[in-house]
């Protein structure tokens, strides 16, 4: 018999959370858009380390997709996700529909101004408003004590941290390490769009990050030189078209123009075929790329 609770309505979710809170259990939350891979499962494991009961949401949020993006073709597999969530040891799956998340005439949107502008915000102008809005709604629905987000979407993680602080949510935000394929490619549901040739080419992102980390540890600290090193690796891959290659402060996401520090991060967005891939890494210190 399945031990995973499957909750499709707000009432069912709230009743369950209330019962757990009455028992003083700490609630962990992992929001996802489904089509789960090992990266998501590692976030569930991390949530289990930080809480007594873990709720995973699966909802493909329409407002974070631009008009010409992949909302319609975004991969979905609720049955497979349910099995993986249960196997990973989570306690409940919440899968709301659009009518729950965006009731008729919904007019309230959340905008984390400065952090949403650079990097992915330039190519995807509506994306982070959609993310901040849906995460706010999910936080209000679930009312978790702790929520876990992956560092692959590092800008998203910083935006959620800022929003949680600004809106007084009182939720602990935990960042989960990037989980990578054996050649270094960061796991992502969108990797499913890559054909075999593109899949091979996609390893150039992690190769570029590794090259930059090696350059930094060998004494190259000039922002320009580090950026050139990353650009060179991406340019060598004929199927890759860079969207941005940037060096930024890990907390404020401000651009680094002169000497880089160990905690600064390299951020990449690269199109391989029609698939847009992102990745990032700190210049030094512990990292899954080592
Ligand atoms: O990272 C994601 O999968 C999504 O952006 C999130 C946080 C679930 C919001 O839809």
PDB file of N, CA and C in Angstrom, residues 237-282:
ATOM      1  N   UNK A 237      32.688  24.720 -29.129  1.00  0.00           N
ATOM      2  CA  UNK A 237      31.605  23.760 -29.379  1.00  0.00           C
ATOM      3  C   UNK A 237      30.657  24.364 -30.440  1.00  0.00           C
ATOM      4  N   UNK A 238      30.678  23.770 -31.647  1.00  0.00           N
ATOM      5  CA  UNK A 238      29.953  24.410 -32.765  1.00  0.00           C
ATOM      6  C   UNK A 238      28.436  24.434 -32.554  1.00  0.00           C
ATOM      7  N   UNK A 239      27.879  23.510 -31.788  1.00  0.00           N
ATOM      8  CA  UNK A 239      26.417  23.482 -31.609  1.00  0.00           C
ATOM      9  C   UNK A 239      25.942  24.438 -30.506  1.00  0.00           C
ATOM     10  N   UNK A 240      26.906  25.066 -29.821  1.00  0.00           N
ATOM     11  CA  UNK A 240      26.530  25.899 -28.660  1.00  0.00           C
ATOM     12  C   UNK A 240      26.472  27.374 -29.022  1.00  0.00           C
ATOM     13  N   UNK A 241      25.386  28.024 -28.624  1.00  0.00           N
ATOM     14  CA  UNK A 241      25.259  29.476 -28.839  1.00  0.00           C
ATOM     15  C   UNK A 241      25.070  30.160 -27.495  1.00  0.00           C
ATOM     16  N   UNK A 242      26.101  30.869 -27.015  1.00  0.00           N
ATOM     17  CA  UNK A 242      25.971  31.482 -25.684  1.00  0.00           C
ATOM     18  C   UNK A 242      24.913  32.575 -25.656  1.00  0.00           C
ATOM     19  N   UNK A 243      24.150  32.603 -24.560  1.00  0.00           N
ATOM     20  CA  UNK A 243      23.197  33.712 -24.344  1.00  0.00           C
ATOM     21  C   UNK A 243      23.798  34.697 -23.366  1.00  0.00           C
ATOM     22  N   UNK A 244      24.380  34.178 -22.302  1.00  0.00           N
ATOM     23  CA  UNK A 244      25.220  35.024 -21.454  1.00  0.00           C
ATOM     24  C   UNK A 244      26.312  34.187 -20.807  1.00  0.00           C
ATOM     25  N   UNK A 245      27.440  34.854 -20.560  1.00  0.00           N
ATOM     26  CA  UNK A 245      28.545  34.258 -19.814  1.00  0.00           C
ATOM     27  C   UNK A 245      28.975  35.377 -18.893  1.00  0.00           C
ATOM     28  N   UNK A 246      28.689  35.244 -17.610  1.00  0.00           N
ATOM     29  CA  UNK A 246      28.898  36.390 -16.713  1.00  0.00           C
ATOM     30  C   UNK A 246      29.489  35.969 -15.380  1.00  0.00           C
ATOM     31  N   UNK A 247      30.225  36.902 -14.807  1.00  0.00           N
ATOM     32  CA  UNK A 247      30.840  36.695 -13.505  1.00  0.00           C
ATOM     33  C   UNK A 247      30.168  37.662 -12.541  1.00  0.00           C
ATOM     34  N   UNK A 248      29.567  37.117 -11.475  1.00  0.00           N
ATOM     35  CA  UNK A 248      28.787  37.987 -10.579  1.00  0.00           C
ATOM     36  C   UNK A 248      28.988  37.612  -9.123  1.00  0.00           C
ATOM     37  N   UNK A 249      28.695  38.576  -8.257  1.00  0.00           N
ATOM     38  CA  UNK A 249      28.735  38.351  -6.813  1.00  0.00           C
ATOM     39  C   UNK A 249      27.656  37.321  -6.453  1.00  0.00           C
ATOM     40  N   UNK A 250      28.004  36.355  -5.584  1.00  0.00           N
ATOM     41  CA  UNK A 250      27.090  35.253  -5.262  1.00  0.00           C
ATOM     42  C   UNK A 250      25.836  35.693  -4.525  1.00  0.00           C
ATOM     43  N   UNK A 251      25.906  36.804  -3.790  1.00  0.00           N
ATOM     44  CA  UNK A 251      24.751  37.207  -2.994  1.00  0.00           C
ATOM     45  C   UNK A 251      23.938  38.283  -3.704  1.00  0.00           C
ATOM     46  N   UNK A 252      24.637  39.333  -4.173  1.00  0.00           N
ATOM     47  CA  UNK A 252      23.915  40.465  -4.761  1.00  0.00           C
ATOM     48  C   UNK A 252      23.676  40.287  -6.259  1.00  0.00           C
ATOM     49  N   UNK A 253      24.399  39.365  -6.863  1.00  0.00           N
ATOM     50  CA  UNK A 253      24.392  39.149  -8.321  1.00  0.00           C
ATOM     51  C   UNK A 253      24.904  40.376  -9.090  1.00  0.00           C
ATOM     52  N   UNK A 254      25.669  41.244  -8.403  1.00  0.00           N
ATOM     53  CA  UNK A 254      26.267  42.374  -9.129  1.00  0.00           C
ATOM     54  C   UNK A 254      27.456  41.894  -9.964  1.00  0.00           C
ATOM     55  N   UNK A 255      27.666  42.562 -11.098  1.00  0.00           N
ATOM     56  CA  UNK A 255      28.746  42.165 -12.016  1.00  0.00           C
ATOM     57  C   UNK A 255      30.111  42.398 -11.387  1.00  0.00           C
ATOM     58  N   UNK A 256      31.026  41.487 -11.628  1.00  0.00           N
ATOM     59  CA  UNK A 256      32.414  41.660 -11.188  1.00  0.00           C
ATOM     60  C   UNK A 256      33.189  42.167 -12.388  1.00  0.00           C
ATOM     61  N   UNK A 257      33.835  43.302 -12.227  1.00  0.00           N
ATOM     62  CA  UNK A 257      34.524  43.873 -13.393  1.00  0.00           C
ATOM     63  C   UNK A 257      36.051  43.820 -13.262  1.00  0.00           C
ATOM     64  N   UNK A 258      36.555  43.742 -12.017  1.00  0.00           N
ATOM     65  CA  UNK A 258      38.020  43.796 -11.874  1.00  0.00           C
ATOM     66  C   UNK A 258      38.546  42.472 -11.325  1.00  0.00           C
ATOM     67  N   UNK A 259      39.032  42.506 -10.075  1.00  0.00           N
ATOM     68  CA  UNK A 259      39.562  41.296  -9.450  1.00  0.00           C
ATOM     69  C   UNK A 259      38.411  40.447  -8.902  1.00  0.00           C
ATOM     70  N   UNK A 260      38.384  39.175  -9.238  1.00  0.00           N
ATOM     71  CA  UNK A 260      37.319  38.305  -8.720  1.00  0.00           C
ATOM     72  C   UNK A 260      37.745  37.679  -7.392  1.00  0.00           C
ATOM     73  N   UNK A 261      36.735  37.406  -6.549  1.00  0.00           N
ATOM     74  CA  UNK A 261      36.969  36.735  -5.257  1.00  0.00           C
ATOM     75  C   UNK A 261      36.533  35.272  -5.381  1.00  0.00           C
ATOM     76  N   UNK A 262      37.049  34.444  -4.445  1.00  0.00           N
ATOM     77  CA  UNK A 262      36.731  33.006  -4.486  1.00  0.00           C
ATOM     78  C   UNK A 262      35.231  32.734  -4.477  1.00  0.00           C
ATOM     79  N   UNK A 263      34.469  33.561  -3.756  1.00  0.00           N
ATOM     80  CA  UNK A 263      33.033  33.282  -3.618  1.00  0.00           C
ATOM     81  C   UNK A 263      32.204  33.798  -4.800  1.00  0.00           C
ATOM     82  N   UNK A 264      32.834  34.567  -5.718  1.00  0.00           N
ATOM     83  CA  UNK A 264      32.084  35.020  -6.895  1.00  0.00           C
ATOM     84  C   UNK A 264      31.729  33.808  -7.766  1.00  0.00           C
ATOM     85  N   UNK A 265      30.713  33.988  -8.601  1.00  0.00           N
ATOM     86  CA  UNK A 265      30.245  32.838  -9.395  1.00  0.00           C
ATOM     87  C   UNK A 265      30.245  33.151 -10.872  1.00  0.00           C
ATOM     88  N   UNK A 266      30.533  32.112 -11.650  1.00  0.00           N
ATOM     89  CA  UNK A 266      30.406  32.198 -13.102  1.00  0.00           C
ATOM     90  C   UNK A 266      29.024  31.661 -13.465  1.00  0.00           C
ATOM     91  N   UNK A 267      28.285  32.427 -14.262  1.00  0.00           N
ATOM     92  CA  UNK A 267      26.928  32.042 -14.683  1.00  0.00           C
ATOM     93  C   UNK A 267      26.902  31.885 -16.204  1.00  0.00           C
ATOM     94  N   UNK A 268      26.301  30.796 -16.659  1.00  0.00           N
ATOM     95  CA  UNK A 268      26.228  30.543 -18.101  1.00  0.00           C
ATOM     96  C   UNK A 268      24.800  30.242 -18.529  1.00  0.00           C
ATOM     97  N   UNK A 269      24.394  30.783 -19.675  1.00  0.00           N
ATOM     98  CA  UNK A 269      23.180  30.324 -20.366  1.00  0.00           C
ATOM     99  C   UNK A 269      23.590  30.104 -21.806  1.00  0.00           C
ATOM    100  N   UNK A 270      23.351  28.910 -22.288  1.00  0.00           N
ATOM    101  CA  UNK A 270      23.823  28.535 -23.622  1.00  0.00           C
ATOM    102  C   UNK A 270      22.698  27.785 -24.328  1.00  0.00           C
ATOM    103  N   UNK A 271      22.444  28.151 -25.571  1.00  0.00           N
ATOM    104  CA  UNK A 271      21.469  27.401 -26.359  1.00  0.00           C
ATOM    105  C   UNK A 271      22.181  26.294 -27.108  1.00  0.00           C
ATOM    106  N   UNK A 272      21.679  25.078 -26.985  1.00  0.00           N
ATOM    107  CA  UNK A 272      22.199  23.970 -27.789  1.00  0.00           C
ATOM    108  C   UNK A 272      21.002  23.500 -28.610  1.00  0.00           C
ATOM    109  N   UNK A 273      21.052  23.725 -29.928  1.00  0.00           N
ATOM    110  CA  UNK A 273      19.844  23.561 -30.737  1.00  0.00           C
ATOM    111  C   UNK A 273      18.841  24.588 -30.238  1.00  0.00           C
ATOM    112  N   UNK A 274      17.610  24.138 -29.988  1.00  0.00           N
ATOM    113  CA  UNK A 274      16.630  25.117 -29.492  1.00  0.00           C
ATOM    114  C   UNK A 274      16.494  25.037 -27.966  1.00  0.00           C
ATOM    115  N   UNK A 275      17.346  24.230 -27.319  1.00  0.00           N
ATOM    116  CA  UNK A 275      17.236  24.063 -25.869  1.00  0.00           C
ATOM    117  C   UNK A 275      18.160  25.029 -25.142  1.00  0.00           C
ATOM    118  N   UNK A 276      17.571  25.765 -24.203  1.00  0.00           N
ATOM    119  CA  UNK A 276      18.360  26.737 -23.438  1.00  0.00           C
ATOM    120  C   UNK A 276      18.793  26.084 -22.140  1.00  0.00           C
ATOM    121  N   UNK A 277      20.112  26.009 -21.928  1.00  0.00           N
ATOM    122  CA  UNK A 277      20.655  25.355 -20.733  1.00  0.00           C
ATOM    123  C   UNK A 277      21.336  26.397 -19.862  1.00  0.00           C
ATOM    124  N   UNK A 278      21.225  26.244 -18.540  1.00  0.00           N
ATOM    125  CA  UNK A 278      21.947  27.150 -17.650  1.00  0.00           C
ATOM    126  C   UNK A 278      22.803  26.339 -16.681  1.00  0.00           C
ATOM    127  N   UNK A 279      23.845  26.996 -16.159  1.00  0.00           N
ATOM    128  CA  UNK A 279      24.709  26.341 -15.168  1.00  0.00           C
ATOM    129  C   UNK A 279      25.475  27.450 -14.437  1.00  0.00           C
ATOM    130  N   UNK A 280      26.047  27.116 -13.307  1.00  0.00           N
ATOM    131  CA  UNK A 280      26.844  28.104 -12.568  1.00  0.00           C
ATOM    132  C   UNK A 280      27.738  27.376 -11.581  1.00  0.00           C
ATOM    133  N   UNK A 281      28.790  28.067 -11.151  1.00  0.00           N
ATOM    134  CA  UNK A 281      29.678  27.500 -10.127  1.00  0.00           C
ATOM    135  C   UNK A 281      30.450  28.637  -9.466  1.00  0.00           C
ATOM    136  N   UNK A 282      30.805  28.444  -8.182  1.00  0.00           N
ATOM    137  CA  UNK A 282      31.684  29.432  -7.549  1.00  0.00           C
ATOM    138  C   UNK A 282      33.090  29.284  -8.116  1.00  0.00           C
TER     139      UNK A 282
END
